[in-house]
XYZ file of C-alpha atoms in Angstrom:
776
model
C -39.279 18.442 40.655
C -42.334 16.657 41.847
C -43.111 15.258 38.446
C -43.643 11.526 38.421
C -42.120 11.002 35.016
C -39.113 13.272 35.381
C -36.750 10.727 36.941
C -35.935 11.932 40.473
C -34.273 15.317 40.080
C -36.260 16.378 43.143
C -33.742 14.392 45.186
C -30.980 16.911 44.547
C -32.271 19.973 42.829
C -32.014 23.385 44.572
C -33.527 25.406 41.782
C -37.153 26.291 41.264
C -38.858 23.681 39.073
C -39.967 24.665 35.570
C -43.534 23.827 36.509
C -45.378 24.141 39.813
C -46.028 21.055 41.929
C -47.455 18.564 41.691
C -47.361 17.559 38.023
C -45.162 15.434 39.591
C -31.230 29.053 59.032
C -32.777 32.584 61.312
C -30.111 32.994 63.969
C -30.574 34.306 67.490
C -28.788 37.590 68.135
C -25.158 36.531 67.833
C -22.343 37.257 70.230
C -19.634 39.275 68.564
C -16.247 37.609 68.347
C -12.919 39.466 68.441
C -10.799 39.797 65.331
C -7.037 39.711 65.727
C -4.582 42.284 64.440
C -7.071 44.545 62.645
C -10.717 44.967 61.900
C -10.267 45.198 58.153
C -9.950 42.020 56.128
C -9.567 40.703 52.641
C -6.947 40.598 49.982
C -8.427 43.641 48.241
C -10.648 45.439 50.689
C -8.195 46.946 53.122
C -5.261 45.565 55.069
C -5.237 41.805 55.431
C -5.951 40.410 58.873
C -6.146 36.963 60.355
C -9.328 35.843 61.978
C -9.357 34.156 65.348
C -10.940 30.851 64.413
C -12.724 28.840 67.085
C -10.982 25.562 67.974
C -12.426 22.329 66.611
C -11.335 18.976 67.975
C -9.534 16.643 65.564
C -9.946 12.950 66.168
C -7.013 11.434 64.298
C -8.037 7.945 65.379
C -10.858 7.910 62.799
C -9.364 6.352 59.676
C -11.273 4.452 56.989
C -9.778 1.965 54.575
C -10.969 2.206 50.998
C -9.620 -0.513 48.740
C -6.275 -0.482 50.553
C -6.061 3.325 50.928
C -6.074 4.817 54.450
C -8.305 7.932 54.556
C -8.476 9.966 57.794
C -11.784 11.539 58.802
C -10.868 13.626 61.899
C -14.162 15.535 61.971
C -16.463 12.523 61.821
C -18.048 13.742 65.060
C -19.621 16.616 63.129
C -21.879 14.069 61.446
C -23.973 13.927 64.621
C -26.265 16.988 64.500
C -27.648 16.319 67.967
C -24.349 16.199 69.890
C -23.548 19.119 72.165
C -20.098 19.366 70.578
C -21.606 19.832 67.112
C -24.080 22.405 68.413
C -21.244 24.361 70.045
C -19.240 24.241 66.812
C -22.231 25.605 64.887
C -22.814 28.360 67.437
C -19.188 29.494 67.387
C -19.039 29.441 63.596
C -22.263 31.453 63.414
C -20.740 34.043 65.760
C -17.593 34.217 63.646
C -19.547 34.656 60.438
C -21.645 37.437 61.981
C -18.520 39.270 63.157
C -17.167 39.192 59.604
C -20.453 40.190 58.012
C -20.875 43.060 60.471
C -17.752 44.557 58.890
C -19.181 44.389 55.369
C -20.180 47.988 54.669
C -22.619 47.255 51.846
C -24.688 44.761 53.836
C -27.477 47.160 54.785
C -27.457 48.858 51.383
C -27.885 45.520 49.685
C -30.595 44.443 52.106
C -32.485 47.695 51.616
C -32.294 47.711 47.819
C -33.037 44.007 47.373
C -36.034 44.409 49.681
C -37.271 47.445 47.728
C -37.067 45.686 44.364
C -38.368 42.397 45.728
C -41.492 44.138 47.031
C -43.636 43.735 43.914
C -46.659 41.538 43.173
C -45.937 38.177 41.566
C -48.341 35.594 40.210
C -48.222 32.195 38.575
C -50.145 30.959 35.580
C -53.784 30.002 36.259
C -54.957 26.396 35.972
C -58.497 24.993 35.784
C -59.927 22.138 37.846
C -63.652 21.372 37.864
C -65.493 24.665 37.391
C -62.823 26.810 39.049
C -59.567 28.484 38.186
C -56.647 28.535 40.612
C -53.452 30.579 40.756
C -50.641 31.527 43.146
C -50.009 35.142 44.117
C -47.517 36.945 46.338
C -48.099 40.601 47.196
C -44.369 41.212 47.410
C -42.762 40.346 50.728
C -45.062 37.582 51.889
C -42.959 34.667 53.170
C -44.946 32.174 51.067
C -47.159 32.630 48.032
C -50.927 32.291 48.525
C -53.205 29.988 46.510
C -56.368 31.645 45.210
C -59.538 30.225 43.652
C -62.088 31.912 41.372
C -65.049 30.654 39.370
C -63.922 32.505 36.255
C -60.877 34.398 35.081
C -62.723 37.701 35.499
C -64.341 36.753 38.829
C -63.119 37.862 42.230
C -60.266 35.686 43.486
C -60.628 34.269 46.994
C -57.963 32.773 49.254
C -57.964 28.979 49.245
C -54.781 28.409 51.242
C -52.448 30.957 52.807
C -49.380 29.116 54.142
C -48.337 32.317 55.940
C -51.077 31.717 58.515
C -49.737 28.265 59.398
C -46.655 29.443 61.339
C -45.529 32.591 63.104
C -42.229 32.780 61.257
C -43.198 31.835 57.691
C -41.299 28.539 57.652
C -44.254 26.276 56.806
C -44.357 25.875 53.032
C -46.681 24.295 50.507
C -44.540 21.690 48.783
C -47.024 19.638 46.739
C -50.732 19.676 45.982
C -53.463 18.144 43.855
C -57.117 18.996 43.232
C -59.633 16.232 42.625
C -61.079 15.802 39.139
C -64.464 17.254 40.156
C -62.814 20.201 41.897
C -64.309 19.350 45.317
C -61.180 18.460 47.264
C -57.756 20.049 47.627
C -55.016 17.736 48.928
C -51.836 19.541 49.882
C -48.456 18.726 51.402
C -46.798 21.007 53.951
C -43.127 21.019 54.907
C -41.612 22.741 57.928
C -38.324 24.664 58.183
C -37.216 23.642 54.703
C -37.264 19.910 55.339
C -38.109 17.447 52.576
C -40.540 15.681 54.939
C -44.142 16.490 54.078
C -47.471 16.136 55.885
C -50.493 15.810 53.583
C -53.853 17.309 54.558
C -57.136 17.762 52.680
C -59.582 20.676 52.377
C -63.095 20.902 50.975
C -62.886 23.670 48.379
C -66.515 24.814 48.628
C -66.428 25.837 52.296
C -62.618 25.953 52.812
C -62.969 23.524 55.716
C -60.319 20.900 56.499
C -61.194 17.237 56.592
C -59.878 14.800 59.187
C -57.316 13.345 56.755
C -53.664 13.641 57.787
C -50.768 11.675 56.255
C -47.264 11.785 57.739
C -43.716 10.848 56.708
C -44.295 11.646 53.061
C -41.235 12.507 51.002
C -40.453 12.922 47.290
C -44.069 12.271 46.421
C -46.784 13.613 44.179
C -50.504 13.319 44.965
C -52.736 11.758 42.328
C -56.526 11.438 42.721
C -58.652 8.700 41.237
C -61.409 10.263 39.137
C -64.179 9.124 41.480
C -62.729 11.471 44.130
C -62.669 8.696 46.722
C -58.954 8.968 47.387
C -55.460 9.463 46.042
C -52.061 7.811 45.612
C -48.953 9.033 47.416
C -45.489 7.792 48.449
C -44.102 7.557 51.972
C -41.151 6.162 53.909
C -41.098 4.332 57.241
C -40.982 6.841 60.114
C -37.282 7.529 60.882
C -37.750 7.440 64.663
C -39.725 8.676 67.624
C -39.230 12.228 68.910
C -37.074 13.397 65.996
C -37.076 16.989 64.750
C -37.962 16.093 61.172
C -35.326 17.439 58.831
C -32.365 17.340 61.215
C -31.862 13.585 61.114
C -29.313 12.040 58.753
C -30.777 8.530 58.519
C -30.656 7.029 55.056
C -34.011 7.039 53.238
C -34.909 3.499 52.182
C -37.991 1.465 51.343
C -40.348 4.017 49.865
C -43.823 2.571 49.312
C -46.876 3.644 47.326
C -50.190 3.861 49.194
C -53.779 4.700 48.298
C -55.569 6.845 50.867
C -59.340 6.596 51.102
C -60.920 9.886 52.119
C -62.099 9.972 55.717
C -59.987 7.030 56.849
C -56.966 6.940 59.148
C -53.521 6.674 57.580
C -53.061 3.315 59.302
C -55.828 1.977 57.063
C -54.224 3.142 53.791
C -53.920 0.511 51.085
C -50.381 -0.581 50.249
C -50.215 -0.604 46.446
C -46.540 -1.206 45.753
C -43.269 -1.942 47.514
C -39.982 -3.581 46.534
C -38.109 -4.699 49.675
C -35.486 -6.461 47.546
C -34.471 -3.041 46.170
C -34.747 -0.683 49.176
C -33.073 2.250 47.384
C -35.654 2.389 44.612
C -38.102 5.289 44.581
C -41.588 5.229 43.101
C -44.294 7.505 41.803
C -47.899 6.683 40.946
C -50.217 8.810 38.809
C -53.646 8.403 37.297
C -53.916 9.057 33.567
C -55.942 12.062 32.438
C -58.799 9.832 31.300
C -58.880 8.148 34.724
C -58.508 4.661 33.250
C -54.979 3.683 34.250
C -52.595 3.968 37.176
C -49.038 4.514 35.960
C -46.204 3.390 38.245
C -42.710 4.780 37.706
C -39.686 3.146 39.338
C -36.404 5.024 39.702
C -32.926 3.936 40.775
C -31.090 7.168 41.513
C -31.270 10.425 39.583
C -30.505 9.355 36.040
C -33.258 10.144 33.500
C -34.291 6.473 33.259
C -37.227 4.569 34.749
C -39.232 1.399 34.701
C -42.889 1.840 33.830
C -45.796 -0.394 34.875
C -49.530 0.121 34.492
C -52.729 -1.081 36.131
C -56.158 -0.781 34.517
C -58.525 0.436 37.239
C -61.648 -1.003 35.600
C -60.074 -4.464 35.616
C -60.125 -4.566 39.433
C -63.305 -6.477 40.380
C -63.703 -4.775 43.765
C -61.840 -1.615 42.853
C -58.759 -0.380 44.656
C -60.509 -0.609 48.032
C -60.855 -4.358 47.560
C -57.140 -4.737 48.144
C -57.483 -3.481 51.712
C -58.727 -6.900 52.801
C -56.517 -9.057 50.572
C -53.293 -7.276 51.650
C -52.037 -7.871 48.110
C -50.396 -5.235 45.946
C -52.102 -3.932 42.839
C -51.654 -6.174 39.759
C -49.367 -3.885 37.779
C -48.413 -4.987 34.268
C -44.788 -4.468 33.302
C -44.500 -2.336 30.165
C -40.857 -1.265 30.660
C -38.933 -3.432 33.127
C -35.391 -2.068 32.795
C -33.516 1.184 33.317
C -32.465 1.707 29.697
C -34.320 4.989 29.137
C -36.843 7.487 30.473
C -40.540 7.326 29.637
C -42.867 10.269 30.416
C -46.578 9.940 29.689
C -47.975 12.758 27.540
C -51.429 11.397 26.666
C -53.397 8.257 26.025
C -56.413 7.266 23.969
C -57.507 4.092 25.669
C -54.652 1.630 25.339
C -52.652 3.807 22.928
C -50.071 5.857 24.835
C -47.829 8.716 23.756
C -44.537 9.147 25.609
C -41.541 11.456 25.639
C -38.473 9.229 25.788
C -34.700 9.349 25.430
C -34.547 5.762 24.178
C -31.877 5.908 21.427
C -32.479 9.688 21.452
C -30.285 11.644 23.901
C -32.107 14.869 22.951
C -35.498 13.149 23.404
C -38.294 12.249 21.019
C -42.033 11.548 21.053
C -43.204 7.954 20.553
C -46.470 6.011 20.546
C -47.303 2.438 21.549
C -50.349 0.305 22.253
C -49.587 -0.991 25.732
C -51.500 -4.198 25.005
C -49.249 -4.734 21.959
C -45.918 -3.309 23.148
C -43.770 -4.834 20.412
C -44.511 -1.982 17.992
C -43.284 1.528 18.879
C -43.733 4.426 16.442
C -41.880 7.728 16.350
C -44.280 10.677 16.351
C -41.664 13.450 16.623
C -38.128 12.312 15.843
C -35.125 13.486 17.813
C -33.984 16.933 16.700
C -30.483 17.113 15.306
C -29.414 19.930 17.633
C -32.198 21.054 19.984
C -33.454 19.288 23.118
C -37.111 18.328 23.404
C -37.827 19.770 26.856
C -41.523 19.082 27.361
C -44.719 18.099 25.584
C -48.278 18.819 26.811
C -51.534 17.671 25.245
C -54.200 20.349 24.779
C -57.300 21.136 22.733
C -58.090 17.509 21.970
C -55.392 16.448 19.567
C -52.848 19.225 19.743
C -49.505 19.473 21.534
C -47.606 22.342 23.131
C -43.984 21.437 22.432
C -41.047 23.168 24.124
C -37.525 22.881 22.694
C -34.277 24.185 24.124
C -31.907 25.668 21.564
C -28.538 26.868 22.888
C -30.070 27.252 26.387
C -33.062 29.283 25.146
C -36.621 27.977 24.855
C -38.854 27.911 21.795
C -42.535 26.867 21.654
C -44.514 25.088 18.960
C -48.028 23.806 18.424
C -47.997 20.346 16.818
C -50.534 17.702 15.894
C -50.815 14.906 18.473
C -51.574 12.204 15.912
C -48.994 13.010 13.240
C -46.496 15.157 15.148
C -46.608 17.685 12.312
C -45.719 21.304 13.064
C -48.787 23.542 13.030
C -47.554 26.837 14.476
C -44.432 28.435 15.928
C -45.358 30.601 18.931
C -43.591 33.975 19.283
C -41.253 34.213 22.285
C -38.438 36.517 23.336
C -35.061 35.029 24.185
C -35.561 33.427 27.580
C -37.188 30.527 29.439
C -40.619 28.935 29.537
C -41.246 28.660 33.276
C -44.757 27.158 33.141
C -47.094 25.454 30.683
C -50.577 25.254 32.203
C -53.138 23.183 30.309
C -54.950 19.864 30.087
C -56.016 17.957 27.022
C -59.636 19.103 27.406
C -58.652 22.803 27.520
C -58.950 24.981 24.448
C -56.391 27.454 25.694
C -52.987 27.277 27.319
C -51.301 29.613 29.792
C -47.561 30.039 29.342
C -45.166 31.473 31.918
C -42.056 33.210 30.549
C -39.014 34.795 32.166
C -35.542 35.988 31.230
C -32.595 37.801 32.778
C -34.333 41.150 32.157
C -37.988 40.079 32.265
C -39.461 39.482 35.767
C -42.220 37.360 34.299
C -45.019 37.304 31.736
C -48.028 34.994 31.607
C -49.350 34.536 28.088
C -52.868 33.321 27.284
C -52.960 31.389 24.037
C -56.338 30.656 22.430
C -56.150 27.555 20.228
C -59.659 27.636 18.749
C -58.784 30.096 15.981
C -56.979 29.172 12.765
C -53.851 30.932 14.008
C -53.292 30.741 17.783
C -53.926 34.039 19.547
C -51.120 34.702 22.019
C -51.807 37.630 24.314
C -50.279 38.933 27.531
C -52.544 37.811 30.373
C -50.453 39.217 33.221
C -47.024 40.832 33.370
C -44.919 41.278 36.469
C -43.535 44.780 36.924
C -40.673 45.757 39.216
C -40.968 49.417 40.245
C -37.817 51.361 39.497
C -36.353 48.744 37.169
C -35.501 49.935 33.656
C -34.259 47.065 31.521
C -32.900 49.416 28.855
C -29.900 50.168 31.073
C -28.680 46.566 30.933
C -27.573 44.067 28.342
C -27.205 40.298 28.136
C -24.803 38.492 25.839
C -24.205 34.812 25.202
C -20.709 33.649 24.315
C -19.198 30.213 23.775
C -15.995 29.426 25.670
C -13.513 26.706 24.594
C -12.877 24.374 27.520
C -9.666 22.457 28.224
C -10.539 19.788 25.647
C -11.911 22.278 23.099
C -15.623 21.777 23.861
C -17.552 25.040 23.469
C -19.297 26.011 26.730
C -22.190 28.507 26.536
C -22.091 31.375 29.016
C -24.519 34.260 29.556
C -23.061 37.637 30.596
C -25.296 40.331 32.125
C -24.030 43.833 32.860
C -24.812 47.502 32.497
C -24.769 48.586 28.892
C -21.532 49.540 27.158
C -19.125 48.813 30.001
C -15.422 49.278 29.314
C -13.514 45.993 29.148
C -10.575 47.139 31.273
C -10.467 44.242 33.725
C -11.866 46.347 36.565
C -15.356 44.916 37.055
C -16.310 42.758 40.021
C -17.756 39.605 38.510
C -20.029 36.854 39.801
C -19.722 33.535 37.963
C -22.456 30.986 38.723
C -22.566 27.320 37.733
C -24.241 23.990 38.457
C -23.249 21.221 36.032
C -25.019 18.060 37.110
C -27.996 15.717 37.121
C -29.177 16.657 33.639
C -30.433 20.012 35.001
C -30.332 23.017 32.691
C -29.723 26.544 34.006
C -31.825 28.674 31.673
C -32.330 32.476 31.775
C -34.295 33.715 34.780
C -34.868 37.000 36.597
C -33.044 37.661 39.877
C -33.503 40.831 41.911
C -30.312 40.287 43.930
C -28.165 39.800 40.831
C -29.762 42.850 39.247
C -28.736 44.886 42.302
C -25.176 43.611 41.898
C -25.086 45.017 38.369
C -26.956 48.230 39.170
C -25.412 49.295 42.479
C -22.070 47.488 42.627
C -21.113 47.677 38.950
C -20.833 43.908 38.767
C -20.896 41.596 35.798
C -23.076 38.513 36.395
C -22.362 35.360 34.409
C -24.053 31.962 34.131
C -21.852 29.140 32.804
C -23.795 26.247 31.255
C -21.119 23.657 31.894
C -21.256 19.950 31.107
C -23.149 17.695 33.473
C -26.344 19.689 32.937
C -29.051 18.990 30.389
C -28.509 21.966 28.082
C -27.674 19.759 25.101
C -29.305 16.530 26.169
C -28.155 13.329 27.785
C -24.744 13.260 26.054
C -23.966 16.689 27.587
C -25.068 15.328 30.960
C -22.943 12.191 30.753
C -19.926 14.240 29.635
C -19.900 15.775 33.134
C -20.767 12.756 35.260
C -19.062 9.749 36.846
C -15.522 9.287 35.458
C -15.911 12.539 33.464
C -16.858 14.797 36.394
C -13.559 16.682 36.059
C -14.946 18.170 32.827
C -17.326 20.256 34.966
C -14.466 21.870 36.871
C -12.400 22.362 33.700
C -15.361 24.056 31.998
C -15.990 26.403 34.933
C -12.311 27.322 35.232
C -12.166 27.985 31.469
C -15.130 30.365 31.749
C -13.399 32.281 34.560
C -10.215 32.526 32.528
C -12.185 33.762 29.506
C -13.793 36.540 31.546
C -10.332 37.642 32.645
C -8.695 37.455 29.203
C -11.647 39.277 27.586
C -11.174 42.215 29.974
C -14.307 41.886 32.054
C -12.486 41.269 35.314
C -9.288 40.115 37.021
C -8.395 37.243 39.322
C -8.880 39.277 42.498
C -12.202 40.627 41.217
C -13.984 37.379 40.404
C -16.340 35.518 42.733
C -17.687 32.057 41.983
C -20.999 30.751 43.301
C -23.020 27.549 43.174
C -25.512 25.579 45.228
C -26.004 21.897 46.003
C -24.110 20.133 43.208
C -22.944 23.657 42.342
C -21.563 23.991 45.883
C -19.421 20.954 45.121
C -18.357 22.686 41.902
C -17.218 25.830 43.750
C -15.355 23.902 46.467
C -13.574 21.665 43.953
C -12.524 24.672 41.867
C -10.999 26.598 44.786
C -9.060 23.444 45.676
C -7.786 23.064 42.125
C -7.235 26.762 41.288
C -7.085 28.828 44.490
C -5.092 31.435 42.580
C -7.907 32.158 40.095
C -10.595 33.648 42.328
C -10.995 36.471 44.809
C -14.062 35.058 46.532
C -16.138 31.861 46.657
C -19.723 31.225 47.795
C -20.620 27.551 48.178
C -24.257 26.913 49.073
C -25.451 23.621 50.609
C -22.712 21.715 48.774
C -21.922 18.008 48.564
C -18.413 18.089 50.063
C -17.605 14.563 51.314
C -17.644 12.491 48.156
C -16.642 9.307 49.971
C -19.604 9.218 52.403
C -22.450 11.192 50.806
C -24.366 8.032 49.940
C -24.744 7.101 53.622
C -27.096 9.973 54.516
C -30.795 10.591 53.759
C -31.305 10.439 49.995
C -27.610 10.692 49.045
C -27.585 7.140 47.707
C -29.656 8.376 44.743
C -26.773 10.593 43.578
C -24.436 7.682 42.863
C -25.821 7.646 39.311
C -24.081 10.996 38.729
C -21.065 10.678 41.051
C -20.329 6.994 41.538
C -19.792 5.377 44.929
C -16.629 4.947 47.049
C -17.685 1.360 47.809
C -16.505 0.474 44.305
C -12.750 0.611 43.710
C -12.730 2.250 40.299
C -15.312 4.842 41.363
C -13.388 5.570 44.571
C -10.510 6.428 42.243
C -12.591 9.122 40.532
C -14.026 10.564 43.727
C -10.858 10.849 45.818
C -9.275 13.001 43.120
C -11.781 15.845 43.459
C -13.691 15.346 46.723
C -13.537 18.846 48.305
C -13.061 17.493 51.830
C -10.058 15.387 50.815
C -8.203 17.828 48.548
C -7.560 20.914 50.714
C -3.881 21.852 50.227
C -1.824 24.870 51.265
C -1.323 26.845 48.037
C 1.928 28.319 49.312
C 3.349 24.798 49.378
C 2.164 24.110 45.828
C 3.226 25.512 42.455
C 0.920 28.576 42.440
C 2.754 31.824 41.737
C 0.121 34.562 41.636
C -1.538 33.887 44.966
C -0.336 32.169 48.101
C -3.744 31.601 49.694
C -7.327 30.481 49.135
C -9.898 33.076 48.092
C -12.212 34.484 50.742
C -14.723 31.685 51.188
C -18.219 31.412 52.610
C -19.898 28.031 53.010
C -23.667 28.194 53.503
C -25.960 25.510 54.906
C -29.170 25.050 56.892
C -29.781 22.958 59.994
C -32.922 21.382 58.444
C -31.299 20.500 55.143
C -32.142 16.809 54.966
C -31.150 16.496 51.331
C -27.521 17.650 51.393
C -27.143 17.308 55.150
C -25.143 20.117 56.860
C -22.337 17.773 57.916
C -20.874 18.255 54.423
C -20.326 21.990 54.924
C -19.382 21.649 58.607
C -16.631 19.087 57.975
C -15.194 21.076 55.062
C -15.325 24.290 57.092
C -13.369 22.700 59.947
C -10.872 21.227 57.473
C -10.286 24.493 55.598
C -9.789 26.457 58.809
C -7.382 23.850 60.218
C -5.239 23.185 57.133
C -5.040 26.795 55.949
C -5.211 28.787 59.184
C -4.857 27.228 62.625
C -2.379 24.404 62.003
C 0.512 26.714 61.183
C 1.855 29.897 62.740
C 1.880 33.096 60.663
C -0.191 31.441 57.945
C -0.350 33.390 54.667
C -4.101 32.656 54.679
C -5.595 36.007 55.642
C -8.664 35.786 53.412
C -11.498 34.700 55.726
C -12.978 31.187 55.679
C -16.439 31.343 57.261
C -19.698 29.402 57.422
C -23.178 30.922 57.383
C -25.453 28.389 59.084
C -29.173 29.111 59.078
C -31.587 27.754 61.657
C -34.996 26.343 60.659
C -33.907 26.328 57.037
C -33.379 23.584 54.506
C -32.024 22.913 51.054
C -33.824 25.704 49.220
C -37.359 24.849 48.029
C -40.098 26.564 50.041
C -37.738 29.006 51.734
C -39.643 32.093 52.881
C -38.977 35.584 51.594
C -38.863 36.618 55.232
C -39.623 35.230 58.660
C -42.586 37.046 60.135
C -41.911 36.522 63.829
C -38.429 37.967 63.578
C -39.280 40.611 60.993
C -36.112 39.399 59.330
C -35.945 38.480 55.643
C -34.558 35.037 54.839
C -34.023 34.870 51.085
C -33.342 38.611 51.143
C -31.189 38.478 54.267
C -29.102 35.622 52.947
C -28.584 37.360 49.597
C -27.479 40.543 51.396
C -25.011 38.521 53.470
C -23.598 36.597 50.510
C -23.140 39.548 48.260
C -21.937 42.047 50.886
C -19.247 39.488 51.743
C -18.406 39.279 48.049
C -18.388 43.071 47.709
C -16.048 43.489 50.696
C -13.659 40.823 49.473
C -13.563 42.145 45.897
C -13.206 45.788 46.980
C -16.314 47.113 45.240
C -17.954 50.501 45.813
C -21.694 51.000 46.338
C -23.400 53.556 44.130
C -27.036 54.678 44.350
């Protein structure tokens, strides 16, 4: 999500990006808390028991007025992460969660088996810069992947950067990087504890020695070198304050600016290239074209796939970029696109003639060409497909294109002619996802990363010099002990409330009996034009293999699976469609005999955490368990914290009366009701629920999960005697952990897995609540 021309999905996305950058919590040993009545819990797994929830102060004096409506916010104090009261709340909730998880019998089995299957070598597709090839590799359980360099594909690979050596606990991550055109310098951005804040440093590749360059307070930025290797462009924000633990603050991110850093100089001397103080919420990205001639400036207002696009011809600057250091003027960008009507992503240019991917009058995207000095005439090179979404286009081998389409949530690849757009070759692919396309226009070969639900990963090497492209396996990831023949994946299409067909993948052991007995995990996202395509997951595989689970991915509206119309059908005033789609998929799994209400668990992260929380509010009777990761839970105030203002393009904003009307109807924090006082017949309580967050999540700040956790526990449990709510409501709060990207496999200093440990906690909680049985 560090692509310049991909709008700003990096402001919200929790998933791994389709391409590597930059083409653009561990707890201390907890104190056990006492459970009341009985040690067993859950509506299925043993006798129900009420937890003893820690008290949380309600301040009923905090009431906001929205367009005449009085809205209480009794847990506003939880918005201050530095207050002692908030820290005590977090500590007590962590203790409670650990006491519950300690009673989940499959926790260690899950941890052991996920660790065993996770411990296999993994590698990314190679890419060439200068005379060297580079690739990422992880030996298995390394907290962070290591970047290697080699002077040929058959030469010995040497370590260029090992992020695991930069901290004792594996929480320093490589978040963005760029190698200079001549291959001499490696600029890289490091984040700590999962924060979005990045510090950029530079290394000489030849001797692996660091330079003196250090750039701070970088966020949501790529790194783009000028071809002379003198420096690079990057984006930064004003420092949020002195003495802050970066990543724990909630200050709103405003006034991003684009700078040019000259190698060897101090950051204070960097050249300000662009700012827009009249529009402080705008974000920017600057990149140098592949021929080195132009600087392209993208301007973004939120997360919609739309952007302005300006350009600056480097050769037209009499004293070069460095000349602007003395004048204090911004670069003389020329406005090519000066509105937010559509998205424009540069694919290639021949001098002044540029080729773009755009969604202008093409919600499924198309390829167009224009002479930027004569911008009145735009020509379609590849027209919008009637049904499939044009996902990406990369120039290679002079005048050829690698074109990726998405057809019913599965990727296809083509080789086309850059000039005419004509189809030259269809590349053979299994059903699955293209995870990487690694090439430049000057390359005569392309490396393609592929994955699917049952394929851990394949890197293909495609030679384009022959008449018919030669596509061979370059590397294939193997998971010891995994036999894909024992599993099957199906795709079905589920009619939603309004009749719209929603695609859903279903993974299970082969030939299971549809008798309604299977524990089932249903995952969804549904937002920001993001598509959830097939990918390999060790933890979900273990659910199928050892717990007899069915794992399902619902491609609900709001995502990008069928283009911008699909996205808009689940955004703003139509957000309820997302929840209706997800509920319909759950009901279909039950009616088809896969599972039952008490055997189904729903899961989602970030925007998907919102999805899960909204669905348990609206249909608490439908699910046995819910896992909501780093969710956006306060829909009336999300825009006031860090980068939340960018999400108003998908959600709307409570400052506007009509949009407040949409948000108040589904905001998880404001719609917690006691089911036993409603019209639900089958179930008188909420499903067992786990909210997950991290103390360094500065994208979806933890206050969202903390306020909802306090509200759920109060309304359903502690505010009434003998409450029917015996299913546990807990919060798993990680320390030194953020929103998701860069999270380590494990933390070295504690010898405690993080991704693995969290997965074991989530799914052992699910297993306990659904009453599943572990089998070897």
